[in-house]
mmCIF file of C-alpha atoms and ligand atoms in Angstrom:
data_model
loop_
_atom_site.group_PDB
_atom_site.id
_atom_site.type_symbol
_atom_site.label_atom_id
_atom_site.label_comp_id
_atom_site.label_asym_id
_atom_site.label_seq_id
_atom_site.Cartn_x
_atom_site.Cartn_y
_atom_site.Cartn_z
ATOM 1 C CA MET M 104 -25.700 -60.952 -30.125
ATOM 2 C CA ILE M 105 -29.583 -60.825 -30.274
ATOM 3 C CA SER M 106 -30.645 -61.219 -33.401
ATOM 4 C CA GLU M 107 -34.672 -60.009 -33.046
ATOM 5 C CA LEU M 108 -36.698 -57.655 -30.253
ATOM 6 C CA PRO M 109 -37.620 -59.425 -27.633
ATOM 7 C CA ILE M 110 -40.984 -59.930 -27.425
ATOM 8 C CA VAL M 111 -43.038 -59.807 -23.890
ATOM 9 C CA ASP M 112 -47.129 -60.513 -23.408
ATOM 10 C CA LEU M 113 -48.899 -58.541 -21.722
ATOM 11 C CA ALA M 114 -51.722 -60.751 -21.415
ATOM 12 C CA LEU M 115 -50.027 -62.427 -19.019
ATOM 13 C CA LEU M 116 -50.430 -59.655 -15.617
ATOM 14 C CA ASP M 117 -54.611 -61.340 -16.385
ATOM 15 C CA GLY M 118 -53.633 -65.205 -15.675
ATOM 16 C CA GLY M 119 -51.939 -66.084 -12.291
ATOM 17 C CA ASP M 120 -49.145 -65.580 -10.164
ATOM 18 C CA ALA M 121 -46.943 -67.418 -12.189
ATOM 19 C CA ASP M 122 -47.822 -66.037 -15.141
ATOM 20 C CA ARG M 123 -47.092 -62.713 -13.796
ATOM 21 C CA ALA M 124 -44.115 -63.690 -12.101
ATOM 22 C CA ALA M 125 -42.907 -64.729 -15.841
ATOM 23 C CA PHE M 126 -44.017 -60.829 -17.500
ATOM 24 C CA ARG M 127 -42.050 -59.258 -15.079
ATOM 25 C CA ASP M 128 -38.974 -61.604 -15.445
ATOM 26 C CA ALA M 129 -39.289 -61.083 -19.020
ATOM 27 C CA LEU M 130 -39.869 -57.773 -19.094
ATOM 28 C CA LEU M 131 -36.793 -56.866 -17.172
ATOM 29 C CA THR M 132 -34.196 -58.819 -19.021
ATOM 30 C CA ALA M 133 -35.839 -57.505 -21.952
ATOM 31 C CA THR M 134 -35.381 -53.510 -20.866
ATOM 32 C CA HIS M 135 -32.328 -54.545 -19.106
ATOM 33 C CA GLU M 136 -29.925 -55.646 -22.105
ATOM 34 C CA VAL M 137 -31.965 -54.354 -24.803
ATOM 35 C CA GLY M 138 -33.543 -51.779 -23.786
ATOM 36 C CA PHE M 139 -35.968 -51.980 -26.591
ATOM 37 C CA PHE M 140 -39.405 -55.163 -27.008
ATOM 38 C CA TYR M 141 -42.055 -55.432 -28.679
ATOM 39 C CA LEU M 142 -45.157 -55.729 -26.515
ATOM 40 C CA VAL M 143 -47.922 -57.507 -27.407
ATOM 41 C CA GLY M 144 -51.834 -58.548 -25.304
ATOM 42 C CA HIS M 145 -52.322 -54.636 -24.758
ATOM 43 C CA GLY M 146 -55.397 -54.926 -25.540
ATOM 44 C CA ILE M 147 -55.810 -52.314 -27.513
ATOM 45 C CA ASP M 148 -57.976 -52.667 -30.517
ATOM 46 C CA ARG M 149 -57.108 -52.808 -34.303
ATOM 47 C CA SER M 150 -59.243 -50.482 -34.884
ATOM 48 C CA VAL M 151 -58.123 -47.754 -32.841
ATOM 49 C CA ARG M 152 -54.861 -48.331 -34.389
ATOM 50 C CA GLU M 153 -56.573 -48.006 -37.912
ATOM 51 C CA ARG M 154 -57.892 -44.897 -36.459
ATOM 52 C CA LEU M 155 -54.818 -43.234 -35.555
ATOM 53 C CA PHE M 156 -52.498 -44.176 -39.020
ATOM 54 C CA ALA M 157 -55.822 -43.282 -40.968
ATOM 55 C CA THR M 158 -55.951 -39.951 -39.179
ATOM 56 C CA THR M 159 -51.615 -39.532 -39.598
ATOM 57 C CA ARG M 160 -52.233 -39.862 -42.867
ATOM 58 C CA ALA M 161 -55.089 -37.481 -43.866
ATOM 59 C CA PHE M 162 -52.639 -34.691 -41.514
ATOM 60 C CA PHE M 163 -50.043 -35.551 -44.496
ATOM 61 C CA ALA M 164 -51.919 -35.323 -46.811
ATOM 62 C CA LEU M 165 -53.027 -31.959 -46.306
ATOM 63 C CA PRO M 166 -51.833 -28.885 -48.540
ATOM 64 C CA ASP M 167 -48.736 -27.873 -47.520
ATOM 65 C CA ASP M 168 -50.027 -24.233 -46.837
ATOM 66 C CA ASP M 169 -52.473 -25.741 -44.143
ATOM 67 C CA LYS M 170 -49.589 -27.263 -42.480
ATOM 68 C CA PHE M 171 -47.123 -24.219 -42.409
ATOM 69 C CA ALA M 172 -50.020 -22.999 -40.793
ATOM 70 C CA VAL M 173 -49.356 -24.856 -37.781
ATOM 71 C CA GLU M 174 -45.415 -24.650 -37.987
ATOM 72 C CA MET M 175 -43.133 -24.965 -35.109
ATOM 73 C CA LEU M 176 -40.859 -22.456 -35.916
ATOM 74 C CA LYS M 177 -44.887 -20.801 -34.282
ATOM 75 C CA SER M 178 -44.190 -22.313 -31.629
ATOM 76 C CA PRO M 179 -41.790 -21.519 -28.624
ATOM 77 C CA GLN M 180 -43.140 -24.790 -27.403
ATOM 78 C CA PHE M 181 -41.788 -26.393 -28.952
ATOM 79 C CA ARG M 182 -44.715 -27.834 -30.513
ATOM 80 C CA GLY M 183 -46.487 -28.259 -34.280
ATOM 81 C CA TYR M 184 -45.364 -29.265 -37.526
ATOM 82 C CA THR M 185 -41.992 -29.975 -38.987
ATOM 83 C CA ARG M 186 -40.917 -29.770 -42.454
ATOM 84 C CA PHE M 187 -38.154 -32.485 -44.245
ATOM 85 C CA GLY M 188 -34.908 -30.088 -43.163
ATOM 86 C CA GLY M 189 -35.861 -28.718 -40.223
ATOM 87 C CA GLU M 190 -34.943 -31.047 -37.772
ATOM 88 C CA TYR M 191 -31.237 -33.133 -36.467
ATOM 89 C CA THR M 192 -29.734 -35.653 -34.688
ATOM 90 C CA GLN M 193 -26.590 -35.802 -34.294
ATOM 91 C CA GLY M 194 -26.164 -32.364 -36.426
ATOM 92 C CA ALA M 195 -26.821 -34.222 -39.320
ATOM 93 C CA ILE M 196 -30.280 -33.753 -40.737
ATOM 94 C CA ASP M 197 -33.473 -36.248 -40.316
ATOM 95 C CA TRP M 198 -35.469 -36.979 -43.421
ATOM 96 C CA ARG M 199 -39.339 -37.208 -42.640
ATOM 97 C CA GLU M 200 -41.446 -34.004 -41.798
ATOM 98 C CA GLN M 201 -43.563 -34.626 -38.396
ATOM 99 C CA ILE M 202 -46.080 -32.712 -36.210
ATOM 100 C CA ASP M 203 -45.528 -32.065 -32.231
ATOM 101 C CA LEU M 204 -48.670 -32.681 -30.118
ATOM 102 C CA ALA M 205 -47.997 -32.723 -26.630
ATOM 103 C CA ALA M 206 -50.105 -32.432 -23.167
ATOM 104 C CA GLU M 207 -51.775 -28.677 -23.080
ATOM 105 C CA TYR M 208 -50.959 -27.025 -20.123
ATOM 106 C CA GLU M 209 -51.248 -22.939 -18.497
ATOM 107 C CA PRO M 210 -47.660 -22.206 -18.325
ATOM 108 C CA LEU M 211 -46.980 -20.923 -14.316
ATOM 109 C CA PRO M 212 -47.148 -17.573 -13.756
ATOM 110 C CA GLU M 213 -43.167 -16.653 -14.505
ATOM 111 C CA THR M 214 -40.182 -16.428 -11.298
ATOM 112 C CA ALA M 215 -37.758 -14.642 -11.712
ATOM 113 C CA GLY M 216 -34.922 -17.192 -11.585
ATOM 114 C CA GLY M 217 -36.702 -19.586 -12.476
ATOM 115 C CA PRO M 218 -35.859 -22.708 -14.228
ATOM 116 C CA ASP M 219 -35.859 -22.984 -18.299
ATOM 117 C CA TYR M 220 -37.811 -25.843 -19.162
ATOM 118 C CA LEU M 221 -40.620 -24.420 -17.811
ATOM 119 C CA ARG M 222 -41.060 -22.531 -20.783
ATOM 120 C CA LEU M 223 -41.489 -25.511 -22.889
ATOM 121 C CA ASP M 224 -45.036 -25.983 -21.700
ATOM 122 C CA GLY M 225 -47.897 -24.420 -23.547
ATOM 123 C CA PRO M 226 -50.408 -24.357 -26.197
ATOM 124 C CA ASN M 227 -50.080 -27.662 -29.275
ATOM 125 C CA LEU M 228 -51.069 -25.775 -32.617
ATOM 126 C CA TRP M 229 -54.383 -27.926 -34.284
ATOM 127 C CA PRO M 230 -54.215 -27.233 -37.349
ATOM 128 C CA ASP M 231 -57.805 -25.745 -38.778
ATOM 129 C CA ALA M 232 -57.775 -28.261 -41.799
ATOM 130 C CA LEU M 233 -58.546 -31.403 -39.455
ATOM 131 C CA PRO M 234 -60.432 -31.179 -36.609
ATOM 132 C CA GLU M 235 -61.121 -34.602 -35.848
ATOM 133 C CA LEU M 236 -56.818 -34.907 -35.270
ATOM 134 C CA ARG M 237 -58.082 -33.076 -31.484
ATOM 135 C CA GLU M 238 -59.910 -36.354 -30.770
ATOM 136 C CA VAL M 239 -57.952 -39.062 -32.342
ATOM 137 C CA VAL M 240 -54.712 -37.608 -30.932
ATOM 138 C CA THR M 241 -55.879 -36.986 -26.696
ATOM 139 C CA ASP M 242 -57.614 -40.320 -27.257
ATOM 140 C CA TRP M 243 -54.406 -42.517 -27.896
ATOM 141 C CA GLN M 244 -52.819 -40.074 -25.535
ATOM 142 C CA ASN M 245 -55.043 -41.391 -22.593
ATOM 143 C CA ARG M 246 -54.356 -44.867 -23.779
ATOM 144 C CA CYS M 247 -50.904 -44.920 -23.946
ATOM 145 C CA SER M 248 -50.731 -43.316 -20.425
ATOM 146 C CA ALA M 249 -52.808 -45.597 -18.965
ATOM 147 C CA LEU M 250 -50.749 -48.518 -20.536
ATOM 148 C CA GLY M 251 -47.633 -46.482 -19.508
ATOM 149 C CA LEU M 252 -48.076 -45.781 -16.387
ATOM 150 C CA ARG M 253 -49.342 -49.191 -16.358
ATOM 151 C CA LEU M 254 -45.811 -50.871 -16.859
ATOM 152 C CA MET M 255 -43.781 -48.069 -14.835
ATOM 153 C CA ARG M 256 -45.723 -50.385 -12.075
ATOM 154 C CA GLU M 257 -44.515 -54.198 -12.937
ATOM 155 C CA TRP M 258 -41.063 -52.482 -13.576
ATOM 156 C CA ALA M 259 -41.208 -51.329 -9.760
ATOM 157 C CA LEU M 260 -41.977 -54.583 -8.586
ATOM 158 C CA SER M 261 -39.699 -56.359 -10.772
ATOM 159 C CA LEU M 262 -36.959 -54.080 -9.233
ATOM 160 C CA GLY M 263 -37.823 -54.583 -5.888
ATOM 161 C CA ALA M 264 -39.306 -51.286 -4.958
ATOM 162 C CA ALA M 265 -43.382 -50.210 -3.826
ATOM 163 C CA GLU M 266 -44.865 -50.530 -6.522
ATOM 164 C CA ASP M 267 -46.281 -47.131 -6.851
ATOM 165 C CA VAL M 268 -42.605 -45.256 -6.868
ATOM 166 C CA PHE M 269 -42.634 -43.601 -9.421
ATOM 167 C CA ASP M 270 -46.745 -43.146 -9.715
ATOM 168 C CA GLU M 271 -45.640 -39.175 -8.166
ATOM 169 C CA ALA M 272 -43.270 -38.226 -10.835
ATOM 170 C CA PHE M 273 -46.404 -38.613 -13.300
ATOM 171 C CA ALA M 274 -48.629 -38.421 -11.209
ATOM 172 C CA THR M 275 -48.986 -33.953 -12.168
ATOM 173 C CA ARG M 276 -49.289 -31.988 -15.145
ATOM 174 C CA PRO M 277 -47.128 -35.026 -17.187
ATOM 175 C CA SER M 278 -45.558 -34.286 -19.995
ATOM 176 C CA ALA M 279 -46.616 -37.131 -22.472
ATOM 177 C CA LEU M 280 -45.767 -36.571 -26.251
ATOM 178 C CA ILE M 281 -47.000 -37.335 -29.092
ATOM 179 C CA LYS M 282 -45.370 -37.475 -32.532
ATOM 180 C CA LEU M 283 -46.973 -38.600 -36.232
ATOM 181 C CA VAL M 284 -43.807 -39.204 -38.605
ATOM 182 C CA ARG M 285 -43.458 -39.108 -42.082
ATOM 183 C CA TYR M 286 -40.147 -40.936 -43.697
ATOM 184 C CA PRO M 287 -40.486 -40.715 -47.298
ATOM 185 C CA GLY M 288 -38.894 -43.078 -49.686
ATOM 186 C CA ARG M 289 -36.137 -41.811 -51.999
ATOM 187 C CA GLU M 290 -33.564 -42.605 -53.691
ATOM 188 C CA SER M 291 -30.037 -40.958 -52.164
ATOM 189 C CA ASP M 292 -26.248 -41.932 -50.431
ATOM 190 C CA ASP M 293 -27.741 -40.377 -47.422
ATOM 191 C CA ARG M 294 -30.330 -42.925 -45.679
ATOM 192 C CA GLN M 295 -31.114 -41.017 -43.121
ATOM 193 C CA GLY M 296 -34.772 -41.028 -41.816
ATOM 194 C CA VAL M 297 -33.562 -40.204 -38.181
ATOM 195 C CA GLY M 298 -30.225 -40.928 -37.448
ATOM 196 C CA ALA M 299 -28.994 -42.532 -33.971
ATOM 197 C CA HIS M 300 -30.617 -41.182 -30.259
ATOM 198 C CA LYS M 301 -31.383 -42.131 -27.204
ATOM 199 C CA ASP M 302 -35.588 -40.976 -26.192
ATOM 200 C CA PRO M 303 -34.788 -38.168 -23.438
ATOM 201 C CA GLY M 304 -37.678 -39.376 -21.435
ATOM 202 C CA VAL M 305 -38.935 -42.033 -19.780
ATOM 203 C CA LEU M 306 -40.729 -44.961 -22.304
ATOM 204 C CA THR M 307 -41.407 -44.265 -25.409
ATOM 205 C CA LEU M 308 -44.282 -46.846 -27.208
ATOM 206 C CA LEU M 309 -43.822 -46.878 -31.099
ATOM 207 C CA LEU M 310 -46.322 -47.699 -33.219
ATOM 208 C CA VAL M 311 -45.537 -48.496 -36.904
ATOM 209 C CA GLU M 312 -47.528 -49.109 -39.484
ATOM 210 C CA PRO M 313 -48.003 -52.990 -40.673
ATOM 211 C CA GLY M 314 -45.474 -54.108 -43.340
ATOM 212 C CA LYS M 315 -42.713 -50.892 -42.369
ATOM 213 C CA GLY M 316 -39.376 -52.106 -41.952
ATOM 214 C CA GLY M 317 -35.692 -48.654 -41.301
ATOM 215 C CA LEU M 318 -36.157 -49.073 -37.749
ATOM 216 C CA GLN M 319 -32.724 -50.556 -36.613
ATOM 217 C CA VAL M 320 -32.318 -50.974 -33.442
ATOM 218 C CA GLN M 321 -27.822 -51.056 -31.771
ATOM 219 C CA VAL M 322 -26.799 -54.071 -29.452
ATOM 220 C CA GLY M 323 -23.840 -55.952 -27.414
ATOM 221 C CA GLU M 324 -22.092 -53.852 -25.147
ATOM 222 C CA GLY M 325 -19.002 -51.962 -25.187
ATOM 223 C CA SER M 326 -16.857 -52.401 -28.626
ATOM 224 C CA ASP M 327 -18.449 -55.361 -29.645
ATOM 225 C CA THR M 328 -21.738 -54.128 -31.223
ATOM 226 C CA ALA M 329 -24.224 -53.948 -33.984
ATOM 227 C CA TRP M 330 -27.539 -53.132 -35.881
ATOM 228 C CA ILE M 331 -30.442 -55.084 -35.732
ATOM 229 C CA ASP M 332 -33.391 -54.147 -37.593
ATOM 230 C CA ALA M 333 -36.649 -54.132 -35.575
ATOM 231 C CA PRO M 334 -39.752 -54.612 -38.122
ATOM 232 C CA PRO M 335 -43.090 -53.708 -36.547
ATOM 233 C CA VAL M 336 -44.784 -56.986 -35.199
ATOM 234 C CA GLU M 337 -48.558 -57.759 -35.765
ATOM 235 C CA ASP M 338 -50.595 -56.381 -32.966
ATOM 236 C CA ALA M 339 -47.429 -55.149 -31.129
ATOM 237 C CA PHE M 340 -45.562 -51.549 -30.132
ATOM 238 C CA VAL M 341 -42.302 -51.451 -29.935
ATOM 239 C CA VAL M 342 -41.137 -50.114 -26.421
ATOM 240 C CA ASN M 343 -38.009 -49.071 -25.332
ATOM 241 C CA ILE M 344 -36.413 -47.578 -22.174
ATOM 242 C CA GLY M 345 -35.769 -43.681 -22.418
ATOM 243 C CA GLU M 346 -32.743 -42.020 -20.195
ATOM 244 C CA ALA M 347 -35.013 -41.170 -18.136
ATOM 245 C CA LEU M 348 -35.099 -44.680 -17.179
ATOM 246 C CA GLU M 349 -31.681 -45.770 -17.309
ATOM 247 C CA TRP M 350 -30.865 -42.526 -15.083
ATOM 248 C CA ALA M 351 -33.483 -43.456 -12.081
ATOM 249 C CA THR M 352 -31.899 -47.809 -12.471
ATOM 250 C CA ASP M 353 -28.200 -46.550 -12.443
ATOM 251 C CA GLY M 354 -28.485 -48.126 -15.757
ATOM 252 C CA TYR M 355 -30.222 -51.056 -14.814
ATOM 253 C CA LEU M 356 -32.300 -50.505 -17.154
ATOM 254 C CA ARG M 357 -30.837 -48.961 -20.764
ATOM 255 C CA ALA M 358 -31.804 -46.365 -22.862
ATOM 256 C CA THR M 359 -30.768 -48.053 -26.414
ATOM 257 C CA LEU M 360 -29.659 -46.459 -29.243
ATOM 258 C CA HIS M 361 -31.501 -46.501 -32.894
ATOM 259 C CA ARG M 362 -32.437 -44.984 -35.472
ATOM 260 C CA VAL M 363 -34.686 -44.988 -38.552
ATOM 261 C CA VAL M 364 -33.188 -45.837 -41.964
ATOM 262 C CA SER M 365 -35.529 -43.890 -44.642
ATOM 263 C CA PRO M 366 -37.646 -46.350 -46.885
ATOM 264 C CA PRO M 367 -37.049 -46.852 -50.652
ATOM 265 C CA ALA M 368 -37.859 -44.245 -53.449
ATOM 266 C CA GLY M 369 -41.622 -44.672 -54.702
ATOM 267 C CA THR M 370 -43.485 -45.910 -50.767
ATOM 268 C CA GLU M 371 -42.838 -44.059 -47.022
ATOM 269 C CA ARG M 372 -43.149 -45.378 -44.070
ATOM 270 C CA PRO M 373 -45.633 -43.637 -41.501
ATOM 271 C CA SER M 374 -45.132 -43.967 -37.513
ATOM 272 C CA VAL M 375 -45.891 -42.853 -34.208
ATOM 273 C CA PRO M 376 -43.872 -42.998 -31.415
ATOM 274 C CA PHE M 377 -45.298 -41.921 -27.978
ATOM 275 C CA PHE M 378 -43.350 -39.785 -24.876
ATOM 276 C CA PHE M 379 -43.850 -41.230 -21.747
ATOM 277 C CA ASN M 380 -42.609 -38.467 -19.739
ATOM 278 C CA PRO M 381 -43.627 -37.734 -16.508
ATOM 279 C CA ALA M 382 -43.762 -33.408 -15.146
ATOM 280 C CA LEU M 383 -41.431 -31.174 -16.504
ATOM 281 C CA SER M 384 -39.652 -30.454 -13.383
ATOM 282 C CA ALA M 385 -40.427 -34.300 -11.821
ATOM 283 C CA THR M 386 -37.048 -35.710 -11.191
ATOM 284 C CA MET M 387 -37.743 -39.202 -11.229
ATOM 285 C CA PRO M 388 -37.031 -41.487 -8.286
ATOM 286 C CA ARG M 389 -33.625 -43.629 -7.922
ATOM 287 C CA ILE M 390 -34.511 -46.798 -6.613
ATOM 288 C CA ALA M 391 -32.664 -48.953 -4.530
ATOM 289 C CA LEU M 392 -32.064 -51.935 -6.379
ATOM 290 C CA PRO M 393 -31.484 -55.217 -4.279
ATOM 291 C CA PRO M 394 -27.810 -56.525 -4.718
ATOM 292 C CA GLU M 395 -28.007 -58.929 -7.117
ATOM 293 C CA LEU M 396 -29.109 -56.836 -10.142
ATOM 294 C CA ALA M 397 -26.794 -53.373 -7.972
ATOM 295 C CA ALA M 398 -24.255 -56.163 -9.124
ATOM 296 C CA ARG M 399 -25.277 -55.811 -12.722
ATOM 297 C CA ALA M 400 -26.059 -51.694 -12.738
ATOM 298 C CA ARG M 401 -24.035 -50.147 -15.652
ATOM 299 C CA GLY M 402 -24.127 -47.256 -14.134
ATOM 300 C CA VAL M 403 -25.299 -43.933 -16.052
ATOM 301 C CA GLU M 404 -23.716 -43.862 -19.364
ATOM 302 C CA ASP M 405 -21.301 -40.929 -19.050
ATOM 303 C CA ASP M 406 -20.901 -38.911 -22.444
ATOM 304 C CA PRO M 407 -19.530 -35.578 -22.875
ATOM 305 C CA SER M 408 -21.756 -34.754 -25.524
ATOM 306 C CA ASN M 409 -24.571 -36.305 -24.180
ATOM 307 C CA PRO M 410 -24.953 -35.286 -19.821
ATOM 308 C CA ILE M 411 -28.078 -37.310 -18.348
ATOM 309 C CA SER M 412 -29.844 -35.081 -15.956
ATOM 310 C CA GLY M 413 -32.210 -36.066 -14.018
ATOM 311 C CA THR M 414 -34.394 -33.704 -13.845
ATOM 312 C CA PHE M 415 -36.914 -34.174 -16.286
ATOM 313 C CA GLY M 416 -37.399 -30.697 -17.850
ATOM 314 C CA GLU M 417 -33.261 -30.268 -18.366
ATOM 315 C CA ASN M 418 -33.271 -33.081 -20.659
ATOM 316 C CA ILE M 419 -35.522 -32.827 -22.730
ATOM 317 C CA LEU M 420 -35.031 -28.990 -23.166
ATOM 318 C CA LYS M 421 -31.497 -30.199 -23.731
ATOM 319 C CA ALA M 422 -32.673 -32.806 -26.836
ATOM 320 C CA ARG M 423 -35.651 -30.158 -28.069
ATOM 321 C CA LEU M 424 -33.496 -27.401 -28.659
ATOM 322 C CA ARG M 425 -30.246 -29.830 -30.122
ATOM 323 C CA ALA M 426 -32.997 -31.443 -32.536
ATOM 324 C CA HIS M 427 -34.817 -27.560 -33.624
ATOM 325 C CA PRO M 428 -31.953 -25.063 -33.646
ATOM 326 C CA ASP M 429 -33.878 -22.850 -35.869
ATOM 327 C CA VAL M 430 -36.858 -22.926 -32.914
ATOM 328 C CA ALA M 431 -33.500 -22.118 -29.938
ATOM 329 C CA ALA M 432 -32.946 -19.722 -32.505
ATOM 330 C CA ARG M 433 -36.152 -17.849 -32.815
ATOM 331 C CA HIS M 434 -36.985 -18.372 -29.507
ATOM 332 C CA HIS M 435 -34.220 -18.992 -26.613
ATOM 333 C CA PRO M 436 -31.335 -17.181 -28.380
ATOM 334 C CA ASP M 437 -30.746 -16.632 -25.177
ATOM 335 C CA LEU M 438 -30.668 -20.300 -24.711
ATOM 336 C CA VAL M 439 -28.222 -21.545 -27.646
ATOM 337 C CA GLY M 440 -25.497 -18.101 -27.923
HETATM 338 O O1 AKG E 202 -40.320 -43.457 -36.066
HETATM 339 C C1 AKG E 202 -39.353 -45.256 -35.602
HETATM 340 O O2 AKG E 202 -40.113 -45.485 -36.611
HETATM 341 C C2 AKG E 202 -38.504 -43.970 -34.531
HETATM 342 C C3 AKG E 202 -38.556 -43.010 -34.498
HETATM 343 C C4 AKG E 202 -37.842 -42.427 -32.966
HETATM 344 O O3 AKG E 202 -37.168 -43.047 -32.594
HETATM 345 C C5 AKG E 202 -38.026 -41.351 -32.463
HETATM 346 O O4 AKG E 202 -38.622 -39.592 -32.929
HETATM 347 O O5 AKG E 202 -37.498 -40.944 -31.451
HETATM 348 FE FE1 FE2 E 203 -35.954 -42.407 -30.433
#
C-alpha cells in the first residue's frame, strides 16, 4: 500500500510527445489507483497564492459582526460564512469556519415542477468589510477553472475519448465553488476538522498553507484500507477526483474518502479548496472506456447512505442539505421534511 500521494508534473505537457504521454500515464494511474495526487508545474505564481492566503487570513481576522453579516443562514443558495458548529459531516460537527463563494448567475425563471437544484443559483454574500475579497476570489476562480478544464482534456485523452468530451458540461453556467477555510487548533479528544467524505463535484484543487498537515486520505481496497497523511508539498496543489468524475468513468477514476484532523492547540490551518463543478443541470457524459480500462473499472460505488447522481445539481444539493442542516431547515424545509 502506498504511504504518500503520487506527484504529477503538469510541465511535462510543454515537452515532446513522450513527455505528454508520460504525463497522461501518471495522471491516469494516480487517479485510478488513489484518486488523489500532488500537481506541480502548474504555473500559478507563488505571489498569487500568497495573496490568496493573505486575503483568507484577513477575512478570518475580521470582527465577528462583519463575518456574521454574511452568514450562510441568510442565503438560500448556501453562500456565505459558516461559524464553528454550523457544518456537519456524517452527522458530526466539523470544527472549522469558512466562507463559501460560488459562481454567480441570475436565477433561471421559475418553472413549475422544475428541478429543486436550481435553487442553488444566485448571489454570493460578499463582506463589505473586505472589498478586495471579490477580486482575489474571482481571479483565483478564473485561474483554477482554466487549470481544471486543461486537466479534464488530459483525462479525456488518457481515457481514450475525444479531447473535448467533457467541455460541454462546463460550457454554460459552470458552478465552481471556492471555500476559504480556517481550522483552529484545539485540545480535545474530538479531532474532526472535517469528517471523512468524498467531494460531490468533478475535481478539487486544494491549496493548503505551506507546512500545515492534517489532511488524511484513505488508500487501499475493500477491507484492506488505511489512512495516510497528505501534508502540503512545496508549490503543489492537492488534486482529487469527485463523485461526478467517478460516475462519468464507471468508477475507473475514483472519488476517495478524505478528512482533516484538527491542528494542535495554539496553531491554525488555513486552506482553500476549489471545487471544479459543471452546470447544475449538466449530466456528465459516460465515457465508453477502451476494453483494457473497462476491465479494471470498479463501477460507481453503491452506498445506500450516499447515492451518487449523474446530474450534478442533484448531487450537490444532496451534499449541501446534509452539510448545512440549519440553512436547509430555514430555507428548504420542504426538501428536508
Ligand atoms: O481543508 C482541506 O484541506 C480539505 C477540505 C475538504 O476536503 C473539503 O472541504 O471538501
Ligand atoms: Fe473534500
